Short mmCIF file of C-alpha atoms and ligand atoms in Angstrom, two decimals:
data_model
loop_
_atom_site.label_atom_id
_atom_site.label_comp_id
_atom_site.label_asym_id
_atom_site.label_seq_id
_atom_site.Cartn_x
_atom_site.Cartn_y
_atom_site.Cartn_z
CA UNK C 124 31.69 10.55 42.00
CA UNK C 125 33.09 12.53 39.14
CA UNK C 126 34.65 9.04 38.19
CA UNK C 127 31.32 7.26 38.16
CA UNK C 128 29.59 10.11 35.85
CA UNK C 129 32.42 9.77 33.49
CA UNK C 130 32.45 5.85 33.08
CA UNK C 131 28.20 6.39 32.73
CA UNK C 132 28.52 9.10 30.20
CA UNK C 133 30.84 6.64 28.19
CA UNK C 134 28.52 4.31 28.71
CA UNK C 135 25.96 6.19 26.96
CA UNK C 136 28.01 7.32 24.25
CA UNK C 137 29.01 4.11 23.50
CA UNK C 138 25.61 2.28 23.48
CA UNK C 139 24.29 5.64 20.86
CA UNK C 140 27.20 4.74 18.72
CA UNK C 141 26.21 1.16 19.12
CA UNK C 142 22.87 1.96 18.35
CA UNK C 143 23.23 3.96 15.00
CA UNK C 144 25.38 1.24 13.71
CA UNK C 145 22.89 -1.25 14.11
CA UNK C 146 20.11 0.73 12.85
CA UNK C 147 16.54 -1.32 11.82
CA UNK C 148 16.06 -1.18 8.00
CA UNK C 149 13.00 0.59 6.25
CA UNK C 150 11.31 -2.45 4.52
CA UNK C 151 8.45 -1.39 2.02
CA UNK C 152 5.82 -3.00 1.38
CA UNK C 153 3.74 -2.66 -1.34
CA UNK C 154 -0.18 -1.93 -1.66
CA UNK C 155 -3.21 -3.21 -2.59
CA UNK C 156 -4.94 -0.40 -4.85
CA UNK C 157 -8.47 -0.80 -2.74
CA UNK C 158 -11.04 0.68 -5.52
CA UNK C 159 -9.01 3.51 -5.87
CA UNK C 160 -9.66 4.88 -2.28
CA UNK C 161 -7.72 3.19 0.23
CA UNK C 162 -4.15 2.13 -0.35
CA UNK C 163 -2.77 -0.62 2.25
CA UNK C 164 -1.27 -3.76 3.08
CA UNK C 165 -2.37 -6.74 5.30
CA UNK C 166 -1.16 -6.92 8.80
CA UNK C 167 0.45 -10.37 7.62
CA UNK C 168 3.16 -8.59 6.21
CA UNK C 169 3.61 -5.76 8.48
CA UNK C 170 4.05 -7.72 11.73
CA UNK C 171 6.52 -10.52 9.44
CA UNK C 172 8.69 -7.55 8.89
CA UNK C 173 8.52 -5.83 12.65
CA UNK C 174 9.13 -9.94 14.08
CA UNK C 175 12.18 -10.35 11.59
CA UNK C 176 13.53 -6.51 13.19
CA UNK C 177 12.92 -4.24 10.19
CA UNK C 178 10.61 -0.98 10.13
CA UNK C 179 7.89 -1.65 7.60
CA UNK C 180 6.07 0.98 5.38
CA UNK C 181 3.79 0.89 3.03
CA UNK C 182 4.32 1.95 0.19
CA UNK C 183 0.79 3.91 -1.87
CA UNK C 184 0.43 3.46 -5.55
CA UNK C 185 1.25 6.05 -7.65
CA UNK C 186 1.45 6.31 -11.75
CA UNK C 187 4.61 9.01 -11.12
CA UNK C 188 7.75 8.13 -11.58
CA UNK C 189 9.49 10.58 -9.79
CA UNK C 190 7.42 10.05 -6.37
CA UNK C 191 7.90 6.24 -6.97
CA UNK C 192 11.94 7.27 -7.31
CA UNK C 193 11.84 9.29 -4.07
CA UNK C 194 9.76 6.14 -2.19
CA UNK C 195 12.50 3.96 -3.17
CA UNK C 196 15.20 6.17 -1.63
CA UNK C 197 13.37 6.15 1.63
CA UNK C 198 13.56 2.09 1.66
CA UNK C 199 16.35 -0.44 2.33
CA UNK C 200 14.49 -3.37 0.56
CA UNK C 201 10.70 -4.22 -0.49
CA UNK C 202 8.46 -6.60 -0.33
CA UNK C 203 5.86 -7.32 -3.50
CA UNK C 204 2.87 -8.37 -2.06
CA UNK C 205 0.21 -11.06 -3.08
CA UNK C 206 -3.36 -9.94 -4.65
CA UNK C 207 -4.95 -10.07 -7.74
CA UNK C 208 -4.27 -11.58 -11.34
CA UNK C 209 -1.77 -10.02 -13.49
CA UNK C 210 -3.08 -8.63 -17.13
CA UNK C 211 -1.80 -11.10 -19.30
CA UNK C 212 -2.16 -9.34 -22.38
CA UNK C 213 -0.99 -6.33 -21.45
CA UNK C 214 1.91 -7.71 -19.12
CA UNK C 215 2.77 -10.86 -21.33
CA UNK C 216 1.24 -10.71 -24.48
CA UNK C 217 -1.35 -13.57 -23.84
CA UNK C 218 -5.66 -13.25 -24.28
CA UNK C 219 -7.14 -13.89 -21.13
CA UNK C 220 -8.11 -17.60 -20.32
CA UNK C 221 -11.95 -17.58 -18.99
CA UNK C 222 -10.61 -18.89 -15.67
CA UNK C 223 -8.74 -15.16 -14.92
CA UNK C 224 -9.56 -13.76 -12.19
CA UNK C 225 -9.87 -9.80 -11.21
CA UNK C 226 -7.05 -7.69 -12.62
CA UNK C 227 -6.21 -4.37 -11.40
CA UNK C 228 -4.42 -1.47 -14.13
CA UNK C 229 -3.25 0.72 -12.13
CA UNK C 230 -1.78 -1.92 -9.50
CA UNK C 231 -0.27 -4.05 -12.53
CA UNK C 232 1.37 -0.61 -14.11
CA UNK C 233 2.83 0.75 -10.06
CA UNK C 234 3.86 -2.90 -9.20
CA UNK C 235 5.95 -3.78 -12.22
CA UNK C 236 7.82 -0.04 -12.25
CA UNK C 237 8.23 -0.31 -8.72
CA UNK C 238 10.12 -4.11 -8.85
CA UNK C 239 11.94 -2.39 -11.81
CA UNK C 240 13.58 0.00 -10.44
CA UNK C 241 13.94 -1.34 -6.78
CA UNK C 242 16.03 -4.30 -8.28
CA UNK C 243 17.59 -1.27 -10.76
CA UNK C 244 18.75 0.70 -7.63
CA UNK C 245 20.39 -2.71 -6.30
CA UNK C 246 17.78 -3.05 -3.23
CA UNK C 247 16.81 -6.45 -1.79
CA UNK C 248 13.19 -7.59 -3.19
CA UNK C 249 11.42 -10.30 -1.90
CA UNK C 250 8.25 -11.69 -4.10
CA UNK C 251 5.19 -13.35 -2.15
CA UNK C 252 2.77 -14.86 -3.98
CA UNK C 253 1.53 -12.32 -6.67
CA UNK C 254 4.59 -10.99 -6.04
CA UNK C 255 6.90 -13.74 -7.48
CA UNK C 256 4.91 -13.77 -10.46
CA UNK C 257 4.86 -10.44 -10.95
CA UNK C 258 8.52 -10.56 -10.50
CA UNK C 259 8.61 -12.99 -13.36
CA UNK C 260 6.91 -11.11 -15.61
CA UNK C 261 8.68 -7.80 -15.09
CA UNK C 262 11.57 -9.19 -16.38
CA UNK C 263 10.05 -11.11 -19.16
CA UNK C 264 8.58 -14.52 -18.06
CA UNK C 265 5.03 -15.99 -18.27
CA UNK C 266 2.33 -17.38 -16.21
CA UNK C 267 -0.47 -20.01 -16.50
CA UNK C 268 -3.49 -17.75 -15.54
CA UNK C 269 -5.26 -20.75 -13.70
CA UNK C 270 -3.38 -23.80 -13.25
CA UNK C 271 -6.26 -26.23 -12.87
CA UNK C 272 -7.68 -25.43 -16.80
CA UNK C 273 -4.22 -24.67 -18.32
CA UNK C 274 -1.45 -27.44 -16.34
CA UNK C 275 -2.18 -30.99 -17.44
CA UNK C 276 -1.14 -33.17 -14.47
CA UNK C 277 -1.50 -30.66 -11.60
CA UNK C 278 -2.90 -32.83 -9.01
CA UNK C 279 -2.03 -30.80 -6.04
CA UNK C 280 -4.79 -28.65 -4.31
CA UNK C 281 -3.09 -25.03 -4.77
CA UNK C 282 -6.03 -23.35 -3.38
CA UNK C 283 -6.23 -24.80 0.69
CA UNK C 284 -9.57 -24.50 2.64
CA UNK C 285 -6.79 -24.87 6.06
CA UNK C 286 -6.26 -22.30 8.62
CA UNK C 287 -3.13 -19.77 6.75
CA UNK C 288 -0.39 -20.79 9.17
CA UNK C 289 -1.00 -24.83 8.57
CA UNK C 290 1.18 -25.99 5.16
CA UNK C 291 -0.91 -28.35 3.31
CA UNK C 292 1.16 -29.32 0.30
CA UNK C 293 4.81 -29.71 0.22
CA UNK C 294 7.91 -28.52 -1.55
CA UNK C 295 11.45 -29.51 -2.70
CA UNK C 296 13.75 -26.91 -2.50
CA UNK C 297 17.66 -26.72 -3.93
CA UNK C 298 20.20 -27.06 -2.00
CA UNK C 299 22.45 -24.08 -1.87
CA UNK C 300 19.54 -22.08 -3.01
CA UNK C 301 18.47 -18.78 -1.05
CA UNK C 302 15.38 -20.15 -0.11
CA UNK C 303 17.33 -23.46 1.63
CA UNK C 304 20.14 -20.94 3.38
CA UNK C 305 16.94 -18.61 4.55
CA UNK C 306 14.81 -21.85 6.33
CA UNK C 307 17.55 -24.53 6.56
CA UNK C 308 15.27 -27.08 4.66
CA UNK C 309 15.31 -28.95 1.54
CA UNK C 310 11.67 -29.64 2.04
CA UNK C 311 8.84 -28.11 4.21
CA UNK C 312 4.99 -28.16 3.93
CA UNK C 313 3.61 -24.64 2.93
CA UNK C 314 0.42 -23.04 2.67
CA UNK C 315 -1.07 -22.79 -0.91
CA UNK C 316 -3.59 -19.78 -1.95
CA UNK C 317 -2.84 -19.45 -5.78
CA UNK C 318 -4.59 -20.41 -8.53
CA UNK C 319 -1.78 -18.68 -10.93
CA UNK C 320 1.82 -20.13 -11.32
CA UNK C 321 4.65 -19.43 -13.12
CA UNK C 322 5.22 -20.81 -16.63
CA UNK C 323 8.13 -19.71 -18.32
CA UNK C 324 10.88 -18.53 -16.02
CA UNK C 325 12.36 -15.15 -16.87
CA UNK C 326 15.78 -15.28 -18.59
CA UNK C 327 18.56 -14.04 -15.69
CA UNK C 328 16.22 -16.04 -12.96
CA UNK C 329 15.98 -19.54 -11.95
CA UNK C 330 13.44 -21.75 -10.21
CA UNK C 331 14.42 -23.30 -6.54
CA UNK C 332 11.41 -25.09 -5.61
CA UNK C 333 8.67 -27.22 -6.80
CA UNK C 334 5.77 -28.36 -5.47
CA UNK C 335 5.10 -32.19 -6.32
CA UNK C 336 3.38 -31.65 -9.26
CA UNK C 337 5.99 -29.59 -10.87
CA UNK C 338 4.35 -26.19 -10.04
CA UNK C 339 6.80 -23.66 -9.40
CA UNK C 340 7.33 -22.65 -5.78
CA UNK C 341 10.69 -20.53 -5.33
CA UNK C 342 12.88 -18.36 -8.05
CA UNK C 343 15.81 -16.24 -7.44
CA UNK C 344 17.73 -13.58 -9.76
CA UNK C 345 21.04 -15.89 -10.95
CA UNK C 346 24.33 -14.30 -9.38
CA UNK C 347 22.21 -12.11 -6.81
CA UNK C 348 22.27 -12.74 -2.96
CA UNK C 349 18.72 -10.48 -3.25
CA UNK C 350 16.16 -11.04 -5.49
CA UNK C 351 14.49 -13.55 -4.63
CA UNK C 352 10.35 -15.21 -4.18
CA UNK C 353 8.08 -17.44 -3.10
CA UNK C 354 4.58 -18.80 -4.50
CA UNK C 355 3.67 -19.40 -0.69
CA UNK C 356 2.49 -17.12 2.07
CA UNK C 357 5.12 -17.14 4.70
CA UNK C 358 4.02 -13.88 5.98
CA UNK C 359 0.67 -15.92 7.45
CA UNK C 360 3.06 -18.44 9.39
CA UNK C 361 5.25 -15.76 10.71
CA UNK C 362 2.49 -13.42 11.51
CA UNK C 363 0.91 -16.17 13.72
CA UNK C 364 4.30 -16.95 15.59
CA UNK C 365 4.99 -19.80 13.51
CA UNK C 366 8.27 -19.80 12.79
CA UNK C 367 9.25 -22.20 10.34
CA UNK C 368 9.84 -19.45 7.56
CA UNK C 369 11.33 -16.43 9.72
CA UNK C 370 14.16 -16.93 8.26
CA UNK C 371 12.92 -15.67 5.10
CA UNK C 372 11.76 -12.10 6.51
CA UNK C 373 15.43 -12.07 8.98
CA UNK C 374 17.41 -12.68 5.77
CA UNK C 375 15.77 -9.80 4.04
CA UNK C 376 16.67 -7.55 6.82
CA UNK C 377 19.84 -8.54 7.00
CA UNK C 378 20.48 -7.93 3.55
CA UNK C 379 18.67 -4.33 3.76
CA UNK C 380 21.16 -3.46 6.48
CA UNK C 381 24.22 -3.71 3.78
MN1 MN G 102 1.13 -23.98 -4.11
#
């Protein structure tokens, strides 16, 4: 008897041990700014992060740099999430086209510190959407602020009237590239809901996909196994079970865990 207890107390020991080791990661995710009186994320996200086995928080908007500091030691790696239009001329030095959609200050100002300084501290950062481009911007690139009135030759629908888990247009992706380790293609139909794009890649980035009509679809931080975005919304496909982009959220976690 005394035998037994001892080889099920070592048991327990040993899974504990086991357990701290292979701890879940604190992903956070950033917010939408909600009028100024709600300050959350879309489920999309949230349930993307718990499928891929990280813990995801949201992370509220705040113009303090201290707070936004102690948020970021609280995380192992962030997610920027999609939303509205970046200020052009306040972000990259351009007037606003009359095809610009909303733009939010104080989301702009929280989401380009917070990118900052998450890829400054040396976390994983994965870009979705407004959050590739706002990626590209933070460290000095452009954007076409509506890619129908600004890119000649853009024949591809980039804003899909399709259910958000269905990929309507497709994409060529590097070889090598993060995105092609993360999904184990070189080229996969993805949903579209962007109207933005980027334009001139930042320097120390490069671009990994394209879209057919040379929109850009993918960048990643040169010489970094974690910085990295897409113009897509795998969160929708992963969120609904699809799972042709899980890879993207499991490779996040995975890196968040080193
Ligand atoms: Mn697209």
């Amino acid at each position: 008897m005394k035998k037994l207890l001892s080889i099920i107390l070592v048991l327990l020991i040993s899974s504990s041990a086991f357990a701290q080791g292979d701890k879940k990661p604190i992903i956070g995710i950033s917010s939408t700014w909600g009028g100024g009186i709600a300050t959350s994320a879309p489920l999309t996200y949230v349930k993307s992060v718990m499928r891929a086995g990280g813990v995801p928080v949201v992370l509220p908007i705040t113009d303090d740099p201290e707070l936004l500091s102690r948020m970021l030691e609280t995380v192992d790696a962030v997610i920027m999430t999609g939303g509205e239009d970046i200020d052009p001329l306040k972000w990259f030095g351009e007037e606003p086209r009359p095809a610009l959609g909303e733009i939010v200050p104080e989301r702009d100002a929280f989401d380009i510190a917070l990118i900052r300084m998450a890829v400054a501290k040396g976390l994983p950062v994965l870009g979705i959407c407004r959050g590739i481009q706002l990626m590209n911007v933070a460290f000095g690139g452009t954007l076409y602020q509506d890619i129908p009135s600004q890119v000649k030759g853009a024949f591809v629908k980039h804003s899909q009237k399709a259910p958000g888990y269905y990929g309507t247009h497709s994409i060529s992706i590097e070889k090598g590239s993060l995105l092609n380790k993360q999904i184990g293609l070189d080229s996969v139909a993805v949903n579209s809901f962007h109207h933005q794009a980027i334009k001139q890649i930042a320097p120390g980035f490069k671009v990994t996909a394209y879209s057919k009509d040379g929109i850009v679809e993918a960048i990643e931080k040169v010489g970094s196994s974690k910085v990295f975005g897409v113009q897509f919304h795998p969160e929708v496909f992963t969120a609904n079970n699809v799972d042709t982009f899980l890879g993207i959220f499991q490779y996040l976690v995975e890196e968040a865990k080193k």
